[in-house]
Coordinates of C-alpha atoms in Angstrom, one line a residue:
Chain A
Q1 CA 0.0 0.0 0.0
K2 CA 1.3 3.4 -0.9
E3 CA 2.0 5.9 1.9
V4 CA -0.2 8.5 0.3
E5 CA -2.8 7.9 -2.4
Q6 CA -4.3 10.6 -4.6
D7 CA -6.5 10.2 -7.6
P8 CA -4.6 11.8 -10.5
G9 CA -7.8 12.8 -12.4
P10 CA -8.1 14.7 -14.5
L11 CA -11.1 16.4 -12.9
S12 CA -13.1 18.8 -15.1
V13 CA -15.7 21.1 -13.6
P14 CA -17.7 24.2 -14.8
E15 CA -16.8 27.6 -13.4
G16 CA -18.5 28.2 -10.1
A17 CA -18.6 24.6 -9.1
I18 CA -17.5 23.3 -5.7
V19 CA -14.4 21.1 -6.1
S20 CA -13.5 18.3 -3.8
L21 CA -10.0 16.9 -3.8
N22 CA -9.0 14.0 -1.6
C23 CA -6.1 11.9 -0.3
T24 CA -5.8 8.8 1.8
Y25 CA -2.7 7.8 3.7
S26 CA -1.5 4.8 5.6
N27 CA 1.1 6.2 8.0
S28 CA -0.6 7.0 11.3
A29 CA 2.5 9.1 12.4
F30 CA 1.6 11.8 9.9
Q31 CA 0.6 15.0 11.8
Y32 CA 1.1 17.8 9.3
F33 CA -1.1 17.9 6.3
M34 CA -0.5 20.3 3.4
W35 CA -2.1 21.2 0.1
Y36 CA 0.0 22.6 -2.7
R37 CA -0.9 23.9 -6.1
Q38 CA 1.4 23.4 -9.0
Y39 CA 1.1 25.0 -12.4
S40 CA 2.7 23.4 -15.4
R41 CA 6.5 23.6 -15.2
K42 CA 6.5 25.5 -11.9
G43 CA 7.3 24.7 -8.4
P44 CA 4.6 23.7 -5.9
E45 CA 2.9 26.6 -4.1
L46 CA 1.7 26.1 -0.5
L47 CA -2.1 26.6 -0.3
M48 CA -3.0 25.4 3.1
Y49 CA -1.7 23.4 6.0
T50 CA -3.3 21.7 9.0
Y51 CA -1.9 20.2 12.1
S52 CA -3.5 17.0 13.3
S53 CA -7.3 16.7 12.8
G54 CA -9.9 19.3 12.0
N55 CA -10.9 21.9 9.5
K56 CA -9.2 25.1 8.3
E57 CA -10.7 27.7 6.0
D58 CA -9.0 30.3 4.0
G59 CA -11.1 32.3 1.5
R60 CA -12.5 29.9 -1.0
F61 CA -10.4 27.0 0.3
T62 CA -11.3 24.6 3.1
A63 CA -9.0 21.8 4.3
Q64 CA -10.3 18.9 6.3
V65 CA -8.3 16.2 8.1
D66 CA -9.9 13.0 9.5
K67 CA -7.1 11.1 11.2
S68 CA -9.4 8.3 12.3
S69 CA -10.1 7.5 8.6
K70 CA -6.7 8.6 7.4
Y71 CA -8.4 10.9 4.9
I72 CA -7.8 14.5 4.0
S73 CA -9.8 16.8 1.7
L74 CA -9.5 20.2 0.0
F75 CA -12.7 22.0 -1.0
I76 CA -12.6 24.9 -3.5
R77 CA -15.8 27.0 -3.5
D78 CA -16.8 29.1 -6.5
S79 CA -14.1 27.6 -8.7
Q80 CA -12.4 29.8 -11.3
P81 CA -10.6 29.0 -14.5
S82 CA -7.5 30.3 -12.8
D83 CA -7.8 27.4 -10.3
S84 CA -6.9 25.1 -13.1
A85 CA -3.7 23.4 -11.9
T86 CA -2.4 20.2 -10.3
Y87 CA -3.2 20.0 -6.6
L88 CA -0.8 18.0 -4.5
C89 CA -1.5 16.7 -1.0
A90 CA 1.5 16.3 1.2
M91 CA 2.1 15.2 4.7
S92 CA 4.8 14.8 7.3
A93 CA 5.4 13.2 10.7
D94 CA 7.1 15.1 13.4
T95 CA 10.5 13.7 12.8
G96 CA 12.6 16.9 13.0
G97 CA 13.9 16.7 9.5
F98 CA 10.4 17.2 8.1
K99 CA 10.5 14.6 5.4
T100 CA 7.4 15.4 3.4
I101 CA 5.6 12.8 1.4
F102 CA 3.6 14.0 -1.6
G103 CA 0.6 12.5 -3.3
A104 CA 0.6 12.0 -7.1
G105 CA -1.4 15.2 -7.6
T106 CA -4.9 15.7 -9.1
R107 CA -5.1 17.6 -12.3
L108 CA -8.0 20.1 -12.2
F109 CA -9.6 21.9 -15.1
V110 CA -12.2 24.6 -14.5
K111 CA -14.1 25.5 -17.6
A112 CA -15.3 29.0 -18.2
Chain B
E1 CA 7.8 39.3 -2.2
P2 CA 10.8 37.2 -1.3
E3 CA 11.2 34.0 -3.3
V4 CA 13.4 31.0 -3.7
T5 CA 15.5 31.2 -6.9
Q6 CA 17.3 28.3 -8.7
T7 CA 19.9 28.2 -11.4
P8 CA 20.2 27.0 -14.0
S9 CA 16.7 26.6 -15.2
H10 CA 17.7 23.7 -17.5
Q11 CA 20.9 21.7 -17.3
V12 CA 21.9 19.1 -19.9
T13 CA 24.7 16.7 -19.0
Q14 CA 26.2 13.5 -20.1
M15 CA 26.0 10.3 -18.1
G16 CA 28.8 10.0 -15.6
Q17 CA 29.4 13.7 -15.3
E18 CA 29.1 15.7 -12.1
V19 CA 26.4 18.4 -11.9
I20 CA 25.8 21.1 -9.3
L21 CA 22.4 22.6 -8.9
R22 CA 22.2 25.9 -7.2
C23 CA 19.5 27.5 -5.0
V24 CA 19.2 30.8 -3.2
P25 CA 16.6 30.3 -0.4
I26 CA 14.6 33.1 1.2
S27 CA 17.0 35.2 3.2
N28 CA 15.7 34.6 6.7
H29 CA 14.9 31.0 6.3
L30 CA 17.0 28.4 8.1
Y31 CA 15.7 25.0 6.9
F32 CA 16.5 23.9 3.3
Y33 CA 15.2 21.1 1.2
W34 CA 15.7 19.4 -2.1
Y35 CA 13.0 17.5 -3.9
R36 CA 12.9 15.9 -7.3
Q37 CA 10.0 15.2 -9.7
I38 CA 10.5 12.8 -12.5
L39 CA 8.3 13.7 -15.5
G40 CA 4.8 12.6 -14.9
Q41 CA 5.5 11.3 -11.4
K42 CA 5.1 12.7 -7.9
V43 CA 7.3 15.1 -6.0
E44 CA 9.8 13.1 -4.0
F45 CA 11.7 14.3 -0.9
L46 CA 15.5 14.0 -1.2
V47 CA 17.0 15.8 1.8
S48 CA 16.5 18.4 4.5
F49 CA 19.3 20.6 5.9
Y50 CA 19.7 22.7 8.9
N51 CA 22.6 24.3 10.7
N52 CA 25.0 23.0 8.1
E53 CA 24.0 19.4 8.6
I54 CA 21.6 17.0 7.0
S55 CA 18.5 16.6 9.1
E56 CA 16.9 13.8 7.2
K57 CA 17.4 12.1 3.9
S58 CA 15.4 9.7 1.8
E59 CA 16.4 6.4 0.3
I60 CA 17.0 8.2 -3.0
F61 CA 19.7 10.4 -1.5
D62 CA 22.5 7.9 -1.8
D63 CA 26.3 8.4 -1.9
Q64 CA 26.2 10.1 -5.3
F65 CA 24.3 13.0 -3.8
S66 CA 25.6 15.7 -1.5
V67 CA 24.4 19.1 -0.3
E68 CA 26.3 22.1 0.8
R69 CA 25.7 25.7 2.0
P70 CA 29.0 27.2 0.8
D71 CA 28.2 30.7 1.9
G72 CA 25.4 32.6 3.6
S73 CA 23.1 32.6 0.7
N74 CA 23.5 29.6 -1.6
F75 CA 22.4 26.0 -1.1
T76 CA 23.6 23.4 -3.6
L77 CA 22.9 19.9 -4.6
K78 CA 25.7 17.9 -6.2
I79 CA 25.2 14.7 -8.2
R80 CA 28.6 13.1 -8.5
S81 CA 28.2 10.7 -11.4
T82 CA 24.9 11.3 -13.2
K83 CA 22.8 8.4 -14.5
L84 CA 20.0 8.5 -17.0
E85 CA 17.4 8.0 -14.3
D86 CA 18.6 11.2 -12.6
S87 CA 16.8 13.1 -15.3
A88 CA 14.1 15.1 -13.5
M89 CA 13.0 18.5 -12.2
Y90 CA 14.9 19.3 -9.0
F91 CA 13.2 21.7 -6.6
C92 CA 14.8 23.5 -3.8
A93 CA 12.6 24.7 -0.9
S94 CA 13.1 26.7 2.3
S95 CA 11.2 27.3 5.5
Y96 CA 11.5 29.5 8.6
V97 CA 12.5 27.6 11.7
E98 CA 9.2 27.4 13.5
G99 CA 7.0 26.6 10.5
S100 CA 8.8 23.8 8.7
Y101 CA 5.6 22.7 7.0
E102 CA 5.5 26.1 5.4
Q103 CA 8.0 25.3 2.7
Y104 CA 8.5 27.7 -0.2
F105 CA 9.6 26.1 -3.4
G106 CA 11.8 27.5 -6.1
P107 CA 10.9 27.2 -9.8
G108 CA 13.0 24.1 -10.3
T109 CA 16.0 23.1 -12.4
R110 CA 15.2 20.6 -15.2
L111 CA 18.1 18.1 -15.4
T112 CA 18.5 16.1 -18.6
V113 CA 21.1 13.3 -18.6
T114 CA 22.0 12.0 -22.0

C-alpha cells in the first residue's frame, strides 16, 4: 500500500462549481497535512496546511483532516478558470527533518 | 515578495558527469530542502538541511548526492556521477524555523542526462 494515495484525475468542472479533492494515507504518524498547487513547469505553491485533525478555512479554500479515517480533503468553492492546476496533497510526521511525502497530484480543469 | 531562486533553469549533462544545482533560499529561512520530480511522477523528498547538517534524507539520496551551503546565501545539490534515471525536475525549498511545514519552493531546475 502506498503511503499517500491521490486520484490523478483529470477532474473537469464548470466555473463556479465546488471542487472536492482527496487523499488517503497509511502512516498514522503523519501529523502535518498540506495542500500545494502546481502550475505546469512551476514549483509547488503552498495553499493550506493543517496540524492534526480538524478543519481550516482560507477564503474559497477549506482543508479537512480526518485522522481516524486517514483521509484528507481540500474543497474549493466558486471555482475559477485560474484554479486550473495540479493539486498536491502532502504530509509529514514530526521527525525533526520534516520529510514530506507527496501524493501524485490531481489535475483540475475549471471550464469558463 | 521574497522567493526562492534556482539556477540554471535547465541543465543538460552526459551520463557520468558531475552536476551542481544551485539555489538561493529566502534570506531569513533556516531550513532547506531538495526534492525531485521525474516527469509525470510525484514530487519526492530528497533531503532536509539545517545548521550546516543534513537533518533527514530519503532512500533516493545515496552516496552520489551531496548538499552544501557554501556561503550565507547559496544551497547546492551535487550529483557526482549522473545516471539517465537522474533526469528530473529538481526543486529547492526553504522554510522558517518554526514553520517547517510552510515550505516555499523554487521554480526548479530541469536536469536532462543523456
